[in-house]
């Protein structure tokens, strides 16, 4: 802590509360709560190992998914189509989140106190990998809380839209018999072994893009961090809605730029009525608050269960304390 106004995020979570100028204690910031699981069976060493395995898996998976997306292109499709796809953006957001989570958890456990006078490249790298230092007036906690929310809500939306809407409409990138022809967005069969009847690679990529990412989000929310429910709620919802609208603008730009929309319901060639297209877009945006409510409920469930059965170090905050993610 520096001059009573700064609190380092690199020290242990146990037994520390951060004083505010008025003497009221605030809860541990979100950066520290990311580095501590709420369950006694997941200590910090285990948590770092799990985060490392997740990051390695996602990193190895990335070029495989890129190859799959390039392989699934129709003749004449631009490779740039990939950057406009919601699944691509979702995966990148999750990968960046788990990169930060591993780096912060690792340095928080093994290098909690770095010598500020040491200017070697190793120390400089560790300093960059460490959780950010937090001042009382900084909004970094809110920005990361919003990023945490967006990256996980996007994963839920991505999976829901694909299996509940895109595939039933016949536009899912499911494995299919390529000898029978059909466009790149034709749905493969889920019956008679159609999904797993064309090798392991395509089903593996489909399940990772539109399934395992949502399961990973659930795993992270329920088991791997002690981040509290988002405050203020309305600001997170506004941020989610805004970013979903930004994506719709990005997708529309992609349609103009490469001539192919990432979703069929954004393509006037498939949706002839403008009102219907606006309805699809509105439904897409509404999914943001809906899955935010799901995430908020899951965090609340985890908090309640962790208070009863979790690690003693994750006990509730002192009386009069305030939410660490609040702005």
PDB file of C-alpha atoms in Angstrom:
ATOM      1  CA  UNK A   1       0.000   0.000   0.000  1.00  0.00           C
ATOM      2  CA  UNK A   2       1.356   3.386  -0.950  1.00  0.00           C
ATOM      3  CA  UNK A   3       0.461   6.577   1.007  1.00  0.00           C
ATOM      4  CA  UNK A   4      -2.701   4.837   2.172  1.00  0.00           C
ATOM      5  CA  UNK A   5      -4.262   5.273  -1.273  1.00  0.00           C
ATOM      6  CA  UNK A   6      -2.961   2.288  -3.182  1.00  0.00           C
ATOM      7  CA  UNK A   7      -3.236  -1.406  -2.479  1.00  0.00           C
ATOM      8  CA  UNK A   8      -1.124  -3.970  -4.202  1.00  0.00           C
ATOM      9  CA  UNK A   9      -2.939  -6.823  -5.901  1.00  0.00           C
ATOM     10  CA  UNK A  10       0.070  -9.129  -5.545  1.00  0.00           C
ATOM     11  CA  UNK A  11      -0.204 -10.032  -1.882  1.00  0.00           C
ATOM     12  CA  UNK A  12      -2.177 -12.838  -0.292  1.00  0.00           C
ATOM     13  CA  UNK A  13      -5.958 -12.657  -0.204  1.00  0.00           C
ATOM     14  CA  UNK A  14      -6.063 -14.151   3.275  1.00  0.00           C
ATOM     15  CA  UNK A  15      -6.670 -11.831   6.164  1.00  0.00           C
ATOM     16  CA  UNK A  16      -6.466  -8.591   4.193  1.00  0.00           C
ATOM     17  CA  UNK A  17      -9.113  -5.946   3.690  1.00  0.00           C
ATOM     18  CA  UNK A  18      -8.478  -2.717   1.878  1.00  0.00           C
ATOM     19  CA  UNK A  19      -9.366   0.469   3.812  1.00  0.00           C
ATOM     20  CA  UNK A  20     -11.106   3.350   2.143  1.00  0.00           C
ATOM     21  CA  UNK A  21     -10.387   6.943   3.160  1.00  0.00           C
ATOM     22  CA  UNK A  22     -13.579   7.110   5.247  1.00  0.00           C
ATOM     23  CA  UNK A  23     -12.492   4.087   7.262  1.00  0.00           C
ATOM     24  CA  UNK A  24     -15.038   1.701   5.711  1.00  0.00           C
ATOM     25  CA  UNK A  25     -13.510  -1.543   4.533  1.00  0.00           C
ATOM     26  CA  UNK A  26     -13.941  -2.635   0.955  1.00  0.00           C
ATOM     27  CA  UNK A  27     -13.862  -6.210  -0.188  1.00  0.00           C
ATOM     28  CA  UNK A  28     -10.974  -7.794  -2.055  1.00  0.00           C
ATOM     29  CA  UNK A  29     -10.773  -6.458  -5.626  1.00  0.00           C
ATOM     30  CA  UNK A  30     -11.758  -8.578  -8.585  1.00  0.00           C
ATOM     31  CA  UNK A  31      -8.121  -9.106  -9.599  1.00  0.00           C
ATOM     32  CA  UNK A  32      -7.410 -10.974  -6.370  1.00  0.00           C
ATOM     33  CA  UNK A  33     -10.660 -12.899  -6.430  1.00  0.00           C
ATOM     34  CA  UNK A  34      -9.690 -14.216  -9.861  1.00  0.00           C
ATOM     35  CA  UNK A  35      -6.601 -15.768  -8.253  1.00  0.00           C
ATOM     36  CA  UNK A  36      -8.475 -17.725  -5.574  1.00  0.00           C
ATOM     37  CA  UNK A  37     -10.979 -20.535  -5.983  1.00  0.00           C
ATOM     38  CA  UNK A  38     -13.831 -20.577  -3.459  1.00  0.00           C
ATOM     39  CA  UNK A  39     -13.474 -24.286  -2.701  1.00  0.00           C
ATOM     40  CA  UNK A  40     -11.152 -25.942  -0.219  1.00  0.00           C
ATOM     41  CA  UNK A  41     -10.302 -28.779  -2.614  1.00  0.00           C
ATOM     42  CA  UNK A  42      -8.850 -26.280  -5.119  1.00  0.00           C
ATOM     43  CA  UNK A  43      -5.880 -24.629  -3.454  1.00  0.00           C
ATOM     44  CA  UNK A  44      -3.792 -22.011  -5.221  1.00  0.00           C
ATOM     45  CA  UNK A  45      -1.280 -24.529  -6.572  1.00  0.00           C
ATOM     46  CA  UNK A  46      -4.066 -26.642  -8.041  1.00  0.00           C
ATOM     47  CA  UNK A  47      -5.755 -23.535  -9.415  1.00  0.00           C
ATOM     48  CA  UNK A  48      -2.602 -22.408 -11.216  1.00  0.00           C
ATOM     49  CA  UNK A  49      -2.169 -25.908 -12.675  1.00  0.00           C
ATOM     50  CA  UNK A  50      -5.787 -25.978 -13.881  1.00  0.00           C
ATOM     51  CA  UNK A  51      -5.491 -22.535 -15.424  1.00  0.00           C
ATOM     52  CA  UNK A  52      -2.277 -23.565 -17.141  1.00  0.00           C
ATOM     53  CA  UNK A  53      -3.909 -26.671 -18.612  1.00  0.00           C
ATOM     54  CA  UNK A  54      -6.900 -24.659 -19.824  1.00  0.00           C
ATOM     55  CA  UNK A  55      -4.653 -22.073 -21.467  1.00  0.00           C
ATOM     56  CA  UNK A  56      -2.532 -24.766 -23.139  1.00  0.00           C
ATOM     57  CA  UNK A  57      -5.655 -26.520 -24.408  1.00  0.00           C
ATOM     58  CA  UNK A  58      -7.146 -23.326 -25.842  1.00  0.00           C
ATOM     59  CA  UNK A  59      -3.821 -22.352 -27.415  1.00  0.00           C
ATOM     60  CA  UNK A  60      -3.406 -25.739 -29.116  1.00  0.00           C
ATOM     61  CA  UNK A  61      -7.055 -25.650 -30.133  1.00  0.00           C
ATOM     62  CA  UNK A  62      -6.816 -22.242 -31.836  1.00  0.00           C
ATOM     63  CA  UNK A  63      -4.919 -23.299 -35.012  1.00  0.00           C
ATOM     64  CA  UNK A  64      -7.131 -26.378 -35.313  1.00  0.00           C
ATOM     65  CA  UNK A  65     -10.254 -24.220 -35.265  1.00  0.00           C
ATOM     66  CA  UNK A  66      -8.678 -21.836 -37.752  1.00  0.00           C
ATOM     67  CA  UNK A  67      -7.952 -24.741 -40.083  1.00  0.00           C
ATOM     68  CA  UNK A  68     -11.518 -25.981 -39.636  1.00  0.00           C
ATOM     69  CA  UNK A  69     -13.014 -22.580 -40.428  1.00  0.00           C
ATOM     70  CA  UNK A  70     -10.868 -22.250 -43.543  1.00  0.00           C
ATOM     71  CA  UNK A  71     -11.774 -25.802 -44.562  1.00  0.00           C
ATOM     72  CA  UNK A  72     -15.492 -25.100 -44.195  1.00  0.00           C
ATOM     73  CA  UNK A  73     -15.451 -22.142 -46.579  1.00  0.00           C
ATOM     74  CA  UNK A  74     -17.506 -22.350 -49.716  1.00  0.00           C
ATOM     75  CA  UNK A  75     -15.821 -21.833 -53.061  1.00  0.00           C
ATOM     76  CA  UNK A  76     -15.306 -18.122 -53.558  1.00  0.00           C
ATOM     77  CA  UNK A  77     -15.669 -17.217 -49.876  1.00  0.00           C
ATOM     78  CA  UNK A  78     -13.073 -14.812 -48.543  1.00  0.00           C
ATOM     79  CA  UNK A  79     -10.845 -16.071 -45.706  1.00  0.00           C
ATOM     80  CA  UNK A  80     -11.641 -12.763 -44.015  1.00  0.00           C
ATOM     81  CA  UNK A  81     -15.110 -14.097 -43.320  1.00  0.00           C
ATOM     82  CA  UNK A  82     -13.661 -15.682 -40.184  1.00  0.00           C
ATOM     83  CA  UNK A  83     -13.025 -12.361 -38.438  1.00  0.00           C
ATOM     84  CA  UNK A  84     -16.707 -11.430 -38.672  1.00  0.00           C
ATOM     85  CA  UNK A  85     -18.016 -14.656 -37.135  1.00  0.00           C
ATOM     86  CA  UNK A  86     -19.381 -14.444 -33.606  1.00  0.00           C
ATOM     87  CA  UNK A  87     -17.782 -17.773 -32.671  1.00  0.00           C
ATOM     88  CA  UNK A  88     -14.344 -16.384 -33.576  1.00  0.00           C
ATOM     89  CA  UNK A  89     -14.804 -13.296 -31.421  1.00  0.00           C
ATOM     90  CA  UNK A  90     -16.118 -15.410 -28.547  1.00  0.00           C
ATOM     91  CA  UNK A  91     -13.129 -17.750 -28.663  1.00  0.00           C
ATOM     92  CA  UNK A  92     -10.631 -14.877 -28.755  1.00  0.00           C
ATOM     93  CA  UNK A  93     -12.291 -13.191 -25.764  1.00  0.00           C
ATOM     94  CA  UNK A  94     -12.160 -16.429 -23.761  1.00  0.00           C
ATOM     95  CA  UNK A  95      -8.542 -17.100 -24.722  1.00  0.00           C
ATOM     96  CA  UNK A  96      -7.477 -13.614 -23.626  1.00  0.00           C
ATOM     97  CA  UNK A  97      -9.400 -14.005 -20.372  1.00  0.00           C
ATOM     98  CA  UNK A  98      -7.691 -17.289 -19.537  1.00  0.00           C
ATOM     99  CA  UNK A  99      -4.309 -15.879 -20.531  1.00  0.00           C
ATOM    100  CA  UNK A 100      -4.763 -13.066 -18.001  1.00  0.00           C
ATOM    101  CA  UNK A 101      -6.191 -15.471 -15.411  1.00  0.00           C
ATOM    102  CA  UNK A 102      -3.191 -17.796 -15.647  1.00  0.00           C
ATOM    103  CA  UNK A 103      -0.608 -15.007 -15.600  1.00  0.00           C
ATOM    104  CA  UNK A 104      -2.175 -13.264 -12.620  1.00  0.00           C
ATOM    105  CA  UNK A 105      -2.725 -16.479 -10.655  1.00  0.00           C
ATOM    106  CA  UNK A 106       0.812 -17.685 -11.353  1.00  0.00           C
ATOM    107  CA  UNK A 107       2.578 -14.485 -10.332  1.00  0.00           C
ATOM    108  CA  UNK A 108       0.237 -13.946  -7.384  1.00  0.00           C
ATOM    109  CA  UNK A 109       1.212 -17.366  -6.011  1.00  0.00           C
ATOM    110  CA  UNK A 110       4.910 -17.565  -6.826  1.00  0.00           C
ATOM    111  CA  UNK A 111       5.998 -13.917  -7.124  1.00  0.00           C
ATOM    112  CA  UNK A 112       3.709 -11.896  -4.820  1.00  0.00           C
ATOM    113  CA  UNK A 113       6.343  -9.276  -3.928  1.00  0.00           C
ATOM    114  CA  UNK A 114       8.556  -8.050  -6.735  1.00  0.00           C
ATOM    115  CA  UNK A 115      11.517  -5.794  -6.133  1.00  0.00           C
ATOM    116  CA  UNK A 116      10.574  -2.422  -7.584  1.00  0.00           C
ATOM    117  CA  UNK A 117      14.268  -1.578  -7.917  1.00  0.00           C
ATOM    118  CA  UNK A 118      14.986  -4.647 -10.047  1.00  0.00           C
ATOM    119  CA  UNK A 119      14.962  -3.664 -13.721  1.00  0.00           C
ATOM    120  CA  UNK A 120      16.041  -6.977 -15.241  1.00  0.00           C
ATOM    121  CA  UNK A 121      13.964  -8.300 -18.105  1.00  0.00           C
ATOM    122  CA  UNK A 122      12.772 -11.264 -16.032  1.00  0.00           C
ATOM    123  CA  UNK A 123      11.371  -9.002 -13.328  1.00  0.00           C
ATOM    124  CA  UNK A 124       9.908  -6.658 -15.929  1.00  0.00           C
ATOM    125  CA  UNK A 125       8.120  -9.612 -17.541  1.00  0.00           C
ATOM    126  CA  UNK A 126       6.818 -10.857 -14.188  1.00  0.00           C
ATOM    127  CA  UNK A 127       5.621  -7.353 -13.383  1.00  0.00           C
ATOM    128  CA  UNK A 128       3.651  -7.283 -16.640  1.00  0.00           C
ATOM    129  CA  UNK A 129       2.178 -10.697 -15.792  1.00  0.00           C
ATOM    130  CA  UNK A 130       1.132  -9.630 -12.292  1.00  0.00           C
ATOM    131  CA  UNK A 131      -2.348  -8.431 -11.311  1.00  0.00           C
ATOM    132  CA  UNK A 132      -2.724  -4.675 -11.773  1.00  0.00           C
ATOM    133  CA  UNK A 133      -2.093  -2.375  -8.873  1.00  0.00           C
ATOM    134  CA  UNK A 134      -5.334  -0.823  -7.723  1.00  0.00           C
ATOM    135  CA  UNK A 135      -6.009   2.716  -6.593  1.00  0.00           C
ATOM    136  CA  UNK A 136      -9.140   3.788  -4.776  1.00  0.00           C
ATOM    137  CA  UNK A 137     -10.401   5.914  -7.666  1.00  0.00           C
ATOM    138  CA  UNK A 138      -9.434   3.556 -10.486  1.00  0.00           C
ATOM    139  CA  UNK A 139     -12.162   2.118 -12.700  1.00  0.00           C
ATOM    140  CA  UNK A 140     -10.017  -0.838 -13.735  1.00  0.00           C
ATOM    141  CA  UNK A 141     -12.046  -3.154 -11.515  1.00  0.00           C
ATOM    142  CA  UNK A 142     -15.245  -2.252 -13.332  1.00  0.00           C
ATOM    143  CA  UNK A 143     -13.652  -2.578 -16.764  1.00  0.00           C
ATOM    144  CA  UNK A 144     -12.348  -6.048 -15.965  1.00  0.00           C
ATOM    145  CA  UNK A 145     -15.666  -7.033 -14.394  1.00  0.00           C
ATOM    146  CA  UNK A 146     -17.372  -5.999 -17.631  1.00  0.00           C
ATOM    147  CA  UNK A 147     -14.827  -7.956 -19.669  1.00  0.00           C
ATOM    148  CA  UNK A 148     -15.323 -11.005 -17.451  1.00  0.00           C
ATOM    149  CA  UNK A 149     -19.067 -10.682 -17.969  1.00  0.00           C
ATOM    150  CA  UNK A 150     -18.916 -10.133 -21.726  1.00  0.00           C
ATOM    151  CA  UNK A 151     -16.501 -12.984 -22.434  1.00  0.00           C
ATOM    152  CA  UNK A 152     -18.653 -15.509 -20.577  1.00  0.00           C
ATOM    153  CA  UNK A 153     -22.070 -14.235 -21.670  1.00  0.00           C
ATOM    154  CA  UNK A 154     -20.869 -14.259 -25.288  1.00  0.00           C
ATOM    155  CA  UNK A 155     -19.898 -17.923 -24.844  1.00  0.00           C
ATOM    156  CA  UNK A 156     -23.423 -18.754 -23.677  1.00  0.00           C
ATOM    157  CA  UNK A 157     -25.029 -16.764 -26.501  1.00  0.00           C
ATOM    158  CA  UNK A 158     -22.763 -18.336 -29.117  1.00  0.00           C
ATOM    159  CA  UNK A 159     -23.713 -21.857 -28.047  1.00  0.00           C
ATOM    160  CA  UNK A 160     -27.415 -21.100 -27.620  1.00  0.00           C
ATOM    161  CA  UNK A 161     -27.850 -19.452 -31.022  1.00  0.00           C
ATOM    162  CA  UNK A 162     -26.078 -22.268 -32.827  1.00  0.00           C
ATOM    163  CA  UNK A 163     -27.936 -25.222 -31.332  1.00  0.00           C
ATOM    164  CA  UNK A 164     -31.313 -23.609 -30.669  1.00  0.00           C
ATOM    165  CA  UNK A 165     -31.665 -21.519 -33.799  1.00  0.00           C
ATOM    166  CA  UNK A 166     -29.031 -21.873 -36.520  1.00  0.00           C
ATOM    167  CA  UNK A 167     -28.886 -25.676 -36.701  1.00  0.00           C
ATOM    168  CA  UNK A 168     -32.682 -26.219 -36.618  1.00  0.00           C
ATOM    169  CA  UNK A 169     -32.995 -23.722 -39.481  1.00  0.00           C
ATOM    170  CA  UNK A 170     -30.563 -25.784 -41.562  1.00  0.00           C
ATOM    171  CA  UNK A 171     -27.596 -23.412 -41.484  1.00  0.00           C
ATOM    172  CA  UNK A 172     -25.262 -25.049 -38.976  1.00  0.00           C
ATOM    173  CA  UNK A 173     -21.703 -26.051 -39.830  1.00  0.00           C
ATOM    174  CA  UNK A 174     -22.295 -29.677 -38.911  1.00  0.00           C
ATOM    175  CA  UNK A 175     -20.305 -32.542 -40.461  1.00  0.00           C
ATOM    176  CA  UNK A 176     -21.947 -33.847 -43.596  1.00  0.00           C
ATOM    177  CA  UNK A 177     -21.276 -36.072 -46.568  1.00  0.00           C
ATOM    178  CA  UNK A 178     -19.438 -33.798 -48.953  1.00  0.00           C
ATOM    179  CA  UNK A 179     -20.133 -36.086 -51.891  1.00  0.00           C
ATOM    180  CA  UNK A 180     -23.774 -35.035 -51.729  1.00  0.00           C
ATOM    181  CA  UNK A 181     -23.030 -31.404 -52.372  1.00  0.00           C
ATOM    182  CA  UNK A 182     -24.671 -28.528 -50.581  1.00  0.00           C
ATOM    183  CA  UNK A 183     -23.554 -25.135 -49.426  1.00  0.00           C
ATOM    184  CA  UNK A 184     -21.092 -24.401 -46.695  1.00  0.00           C
ATOM    185  CA  UNK A 185     -23.872 -23.508 -44.284  1.00  0.00           C
ATOM    186  CA  UNK A 186     -25.952 -26.647 -44.855  1.00  0.00           C
ATOM    187  CA  UNK A 187     -26.696 -28.583 -41.698  1.00  0.00           C
ATOM    188  CA  UNK A 188     -25.404 -32.091 -41.324  1.00  0.00           C
ATOM    189  CA  UNK A 189     -27.516 -34.877 -39.938  1.00  0.00           C
ATOM    190  CA  UNK A 190     -27.588 -35.605 -36.227  1.00  0.00           C
ATOM    191  CA  UNK A 191     -29.194 -38.961 -36.886  1.00  0.00           C
ATOM    192  CA  UNK A 192     -27.893 -42.327 -38.076  1.00  0.00           C
ATOM    193  CA  UNK A 193     -24.339 -41.469 -37.080  1.00  0.00           C
ATOM    194  CA  UNK A 194     -24.267 -38.468 -39.415  1.00  0.00           C
ATOM    195  CA  UNK A 195     -22.560 -36.207 -36.910  1.00  0.00           C
ATOM    196  CA  UNK A 196     -19.713 -38.570 -36.033  1.00  0.00           C
ATOM    197  CA  UNK A 197     -19.688 -40.456 -39.311  1.00  0.00           C
ATOM    198  CA  UNK A 198     -17.108 -38.268 -41.069  1.00  0.00           C
ATOM    199  CA  UNK A 199     -14.024 -38.612 -38.904  1.00  0.00           C
ATOM    200  CA  UNK A 200     -13.134 -36.986 -35.601  1.00  0.00           C
ATOM    201  CA  UNK A 201     -11.871 -33.577 -36.703  1.00  0.00           C
ATOM    202  CA  UNK A 202     -15.092 -31.826 -37.720  1.00  0.00           C
ATOM    203  CA  UNK A 203     -17.181 -33.015 -34.747  1.00  0.00           C
ATOM    204  CA  UNK A 204     -14.304 -32.105 -32.434  1.00  0.00           C
ATOM    205  CA  UNK A 205     -14.139 -28.554 -33.792  1.00  0.00           C
ATOM    206  CA  UNK A 206     -17.918 -28.108 -33.813  1.00  0.00           C
ATOM    207  CA  UNK A 207     -18.233 -29.219 -30.200  1.00  0.00           C
ATOM    208  CA  UNK A 208     -15.380 -26.948 -29.140  1.00  0.00           C
ATOM    209  CA  UNK A 209     -16.685 -23.892 -30.988  1.00  0.00           C
ATOM    210  CA  UNK A 210     -20.323 -24.265 -29.996  1.00  0.00           C
ATOM    211  CA  UNK A 211     -20.324 -26.386 -26.872  1.00  0.00           C
ATOM    212  CA  UNK A 212     -17.172 -26.698 -24.818  1.00  0.00           C
ATOM    213  CA  UNK A 213     -16.699 -22.926 -24.658  1.00  0.00           C
ATOM    214  CA  UNK A 214     -19.995 -22.618 -22.785  1.00  0.00           C
ATOM    215  CA  UNK A 215     -19.044 -25.528 -20.511  1.00  0.00           C
ATOM    216  CA  UNK A 216     -15.709 -23.846 -19.841  1.00  0.00           C
ATOM    217  CA  UNK A 217     -17.559 -20.651 -18.922  1.00  0.00           C
ATOM    218  CA  UNK A 218     -19.692 -22.628 -16.453  1.00  0.00           C
ATOM    219  CA  UNK A 219     -16.591 -24.301 -15.015  1.00  0.00           C
ATOM    220  CA  UNK A 220     -14.885 -20.939 -14.555  1.00  0.00           C
ATOM    221  CA  UNK A 221     -17.875 -19.242 -12.925  1.00  0.00           C
ATOM    222  CA  UNK A 222     -18.720 -22.048 -10.524  1.00  0.00           C
ATOM    223  CA  UNK A 223     -15.308 -23.449  -9.571  1.00  0.00           C
ATOM    224  CA  UNK A 224     -12.264 -21.403 -10.491  1.00  0.00           C
ATOM    225  CA  UNK A 225     -12.774 -17.896  -9.118  1.00  0.00           C
ATOM    226  CA  UNK A 226     -14.277 -16.028  -6.186  1.00  0.00           C
ATOM    227  CA  UNK A 227     -15.521 -13.045  -8.191  1.00  0.00           C
ATOM    228  CA  UNK A 228     -18.722 -11.662  -6.716  1.00  0.00           C
ATOM    229  CA  UNK A 229     -21.928 -10.684  -8.447  1.00  0.00           C
ATOM    230  CA  UNK A 230     -21.563  -7.694 -10.720  1.00  0.00           C
ATOM    231  CA  UNK A 231     -22.214  -4.217  -9.347  1.00  0.00           C
ATOM    232  CA  UNK A 232     -23.727  -2.019 -10.665  1.00  0.00           C
ATOM    233  CA  UNK A 233     -26.007  -4.364 -12.564  1.00  0.00           C
ATOM    234  CA  UNK A 234     -27.470  -1.800 -14.940  1.00  0.00           C
ATOM    235  CA  UNK A 235     -24.035  -0.661 -16.124  1.00  0.00           C
ATOM    236  CA  UNK A 236     -23.025  -4.206 -17.001  1.00  0.00           C
ATOM    237  CA  UNK A 237     -26.278  -4.748 -18.888  1.00  0.00           C
ATOM    238  CA  UNK A 238     -25.839  -1.494 -20.803  1.00  0.00           C
ATOM    239  CA  UNK A 239     -22.280  -2.495 -21.661  1.00  0.00           C
ATOM    240  CA  UNK A 240     -23.423  -5.914 -22.871  1.00  0.00           C
ATOM    241  CA  UNK A 241     -26.204  -4.477 -25.026  1.00  0.00           C
ATOM    242  CA  UNK A 242     -23.857  -1.878 -26.474  1.00  0.00           C
ATOM    243  CA  UNK A 243     -21.217  -4.462 -27.410  1.00  0.00           C
ATOM    244  CA  UNK A 244     -23.807  -6.772 -28.969  1.00  0.00           C
ATOM    245  CA  UNK A 245     -24.992  -3.829 -31.070  1.00  0.00           C
ATOM    246  CA  UNK A 246     -21.377  -3.137 -32.009  1.00  0.00           C
ATOM    247  CA  UNK A 247     -21.083  -6.732 -33.184  1.00  0.00           C
ATOM    248  CA  UNK A 248     -24.196  -6.352 -35.345  1.00  0.00           C
ATOM    249  CA  UNK A 249     -22.578  -3.315 -36.928  1.00  0.00           C
ATOM    250  CA  UNK A 250     -19.359  -5.279 -37.443  1.00  0.00           C
ATOM    251  CA  UNK A 251     -21.298  -8.149 -39.014  1.00  0.00           C
ATOM    252  CA  UNK A 252     -23.119  -5.731 -41.330  1.00  0.00           C
ATOM    253  CA  UNK A 253     -19.801  -4.256 -42.367  1.00  0.00           C
ATOM    254  CA  UNK A 254     -18.594  -7.780 -43.105  1.00  0.00           C
ATOM    255  CA  UNK A 255     -21.593  -8.344 -45.370  1.00  0.00           C
ATOM    256  CA  UNK A 256     -20.747  -5.185 -47.310  1.00  0.00           C
ATOM    257  CA  UNK A 257     -17.006  -5.867 -47.355  1.00  0.00           C
ATOM    258  CA  UNK A 258     -16.874  -9.551 -48.346  1.00  0.00           C
ATOM    259  CA  UNK A 259     -20.443 -10.135 -49.520  1.00  0.00           C
ATOM    260  CA  UNK A 260     -21.273 -12.775 -46.896  1.00  0.00           C
ATOM    261  CA  UNK A 261     -23.040 -12.301 -43.567  1.00  0.00           C
ATOM    262  CA  UNK A 262     -21.889 -14.372 -40.570  1.00  0.00           C
ATOM    263  CA  UNK A 263     -25.494 -15.391 -39.805  1.00  0.00           C
ATOM    264  CA  UNK A 264     -28.213 -16.147 -42.327  1.00  0.00           C
ATOM    265  CA  UNK A 265     -30.638 -13.856 -40.499  1.00  0.00           C
ATOM    266  CA  UNK A 266     -28.338 -10.906 -41.232  1.00  0.00           C
ATOM    267  CA  UNK A 267     -28.424 -11.605 -44.968  1.00  0.00           C
ATOM    268  CA  UNK A 268     -31.183  -9.946 -47.040  1.00  0.00           C
ATOM    269  CA  UNK A 269     -30.893 -12.821 -49.514  1.00  0.00           C
ATOM    270  CA  UNK A 270     -32.290 -15.176 -46.859  1.00  0.00           C
ATOM    271  CA  UNK A 271     -34.481 -12.756 -44.910  1.00  0.00           C
ATOM    272  CA  UNK A 272     -36.443 -10.766 -47.442  1.00  0.00           C
ATOM    273  CA  UNK A 273     -38.434  -8.660 -45.000  1.00  0.00           C
ATOM    274  CA  UNK A 274     -36.530  -5.886 -43.281  1.00  0.00           C
ATOM    275  CA  UNK A 275     -38.887  -5.979 -40.295  1.00  0.00           C
ATOM    276  CA  UNK A 276     -38.117  -9.660 -39.748  1.00  0.00           C
ATOM    277  CA  UNK A 277     -34.387  -8.983 -39.891  1.00  0.00           C
ATOM    278  CA  UNK A 278     -34.772  -6.226 -37.306  1.00  0.00           C
ATOM    279  CA  UNK A 279     -36.697  -8.691 -35.159  1.00  0.00           C
ATOM    280  CA  UNK A 280     -33.851 -11.204 -35.366  1.00  0.00           C
ATOM    281  CA  UNK A 281     -31.360  -8.493 -34.403  1.00  0.00           C
ATOM    282  CA  UNK A 282     -33.501  -7.397 -31.467  1.00  0.00           C
ATOM    283  CA  UNK A 283     -33.730 -10.995 -30.252  1.00  0.00           C
ATOM    284  CA  UNK A 284     -29.950 -11.309 -30.529  1.00  0.00           C
ATOM    285  CA  UNK A 285     -29.464  -8.213 -28.377  1.00  0.00           C
ATOM    286  CA  UNK A 286     -32.052  -9.344 -25.813  1.00  0.00           C
ATOM    287  CA  UNK A 287     -30.064 -12.544 -25.290  1.00  0.00           C
ATOM    288  CA  UNK A 288     -27.382 -10.414 -23.623  1.00  0.00           C
ATOM    289  CA  UNK A 289     -29.451  -9.414 -20.560  1.00  0.00           C
ATOM    290  CA  UNK A 290     -31.041 -12.883 -20.496  1.00  0.00           C
ATOM    291  CA  UNK A 291     -27.734 -14.721 -20.202  1.00  0.00           C
ATOM    292  CA  UNK A 292     -26.386 -12.036 -17.896  1.00  0.00           C
ATOM    293  CA  UNK A 293     -29.244 -12.965 -15.555  1.00  0.00           C
ATOM    294  CA  UNK A 294     -28.166 -16.604 -15.843  1.00  0.00           C
ATOM    295  CA  UNK A 295     -24.554 -15.730 -15.057  1.00  0.00           C
ATOM    296  CA  UNK A 296     -25.612 -13.504 -12.165  1.00  0.00           C
ATOM    297  CA  UNK A 297     -27.690 -16.330 -10.736  1.00  0.00           C
ATOM    298  CA  UNK A 298     -24.847 -18.832 -11.100  1.00  0.00           C
ATOM    299  CA  UNK A 299     -22.480 -16.520  -9.238  1.00  0.00           C
ATOM    300  CA  UNK A 300     -25.066 -16.058  -6.498  1.00  0.00           C
ATOM    301  CA  UNK A 301     -25.499 -19.826  -6.234  1.00  0.00           C
ATOM    302  CA  UNK A 302     -21.749 -20.322  -6.008  1.00  0.00           C
ATOM    303  CA  UNK A 303     -21.437 -17.624  -3.339  1.00  0.00           C
ATOM    304  CA  UNK A 304     -24.159 -19.222  -1.242  1.00  0.00           C
ATOM    305  CA  UNK A 305     -22.707 -22.723  -1.549  1.00  0.00           C
ATOM    306  CA  UNK A 306     -19.140 -21.530  -0.969  1.00  0.00           C
ATOM    307  CA  UNK A 307     -20.192 -19.715   2.186  1.00  0.00           C
ATOM    308  CA  UNK A 308     -21.532 -22.998   3.560  1.00  0.00           C
ATOM    309  CA  UNK A 309     -19.123 -25.546   2.129  1.00  0.00           C
ATOM    310  CA  UNK A 310     -16.225 -23.619   0.612  1.00  0.00           C
ATOM    311  CA  UNK A 311     -12.739 -22.707   1.735  1.00  0.00           C
ATOM    312  CA  UNK A 312     -12.548 -20.915   5.107  1.00  0.00           C
ATOM    313  CA  UNK A 313     -10.350 -18.289   3.459  1.00  0.00           C
ATOM    314  CA  UNK A 314     -13.261 -17.253   1.262  1.00  0.00           C
ATOM    315  CA  UNK A 315     -15.535 -16.353   4.144  1.00  0.00           C
ATOM    316  CA  UNK A 316     -17.867 -13.439   3.873  1.00  0.00           C
ATOM    317  CA  UNK A 317     -16.444  -9.964   4.239  1.00  0.00           C
ATOM    318  CA  UNK A 318     -16.452  -8.015   7.501  1.00  0.00           C
ATOM    319  CA  UNK A 319     -19.572  -6.182   8.533  1.00  0.00           C
ATOM    320  CA  UNK A 320     -19.799  -2.912   6.686  1.00  0.00           C
ATOM    321  CA  UNK A 321     -17.634  -4.098   3.815  1.00  0.00           C
ATOM    322  CA  UNK A 322     -18.579  -3.369   0.253  1.00  0.00           C
ATOM    323  CA  UNK A 323     -18.528  -5.298  -2.978  1.00  0.00           C
ATOM    324  CA  UNK A 324     -15.043  -5.345  -4.440  1.00  0.00           C
ATOM    325  CA  UNK A 325     -16.286  -5.005  -8.009  1.00  0.00           C
ATOM    326  CA  UNK A 326     -18.416  -1.988  -7.276  1.00  0.00           C
ATOM    327  CA  UNK A 327     -17.851   1.307  -8.982  1.00  0.00           C
TER     328      UNK A 327
END
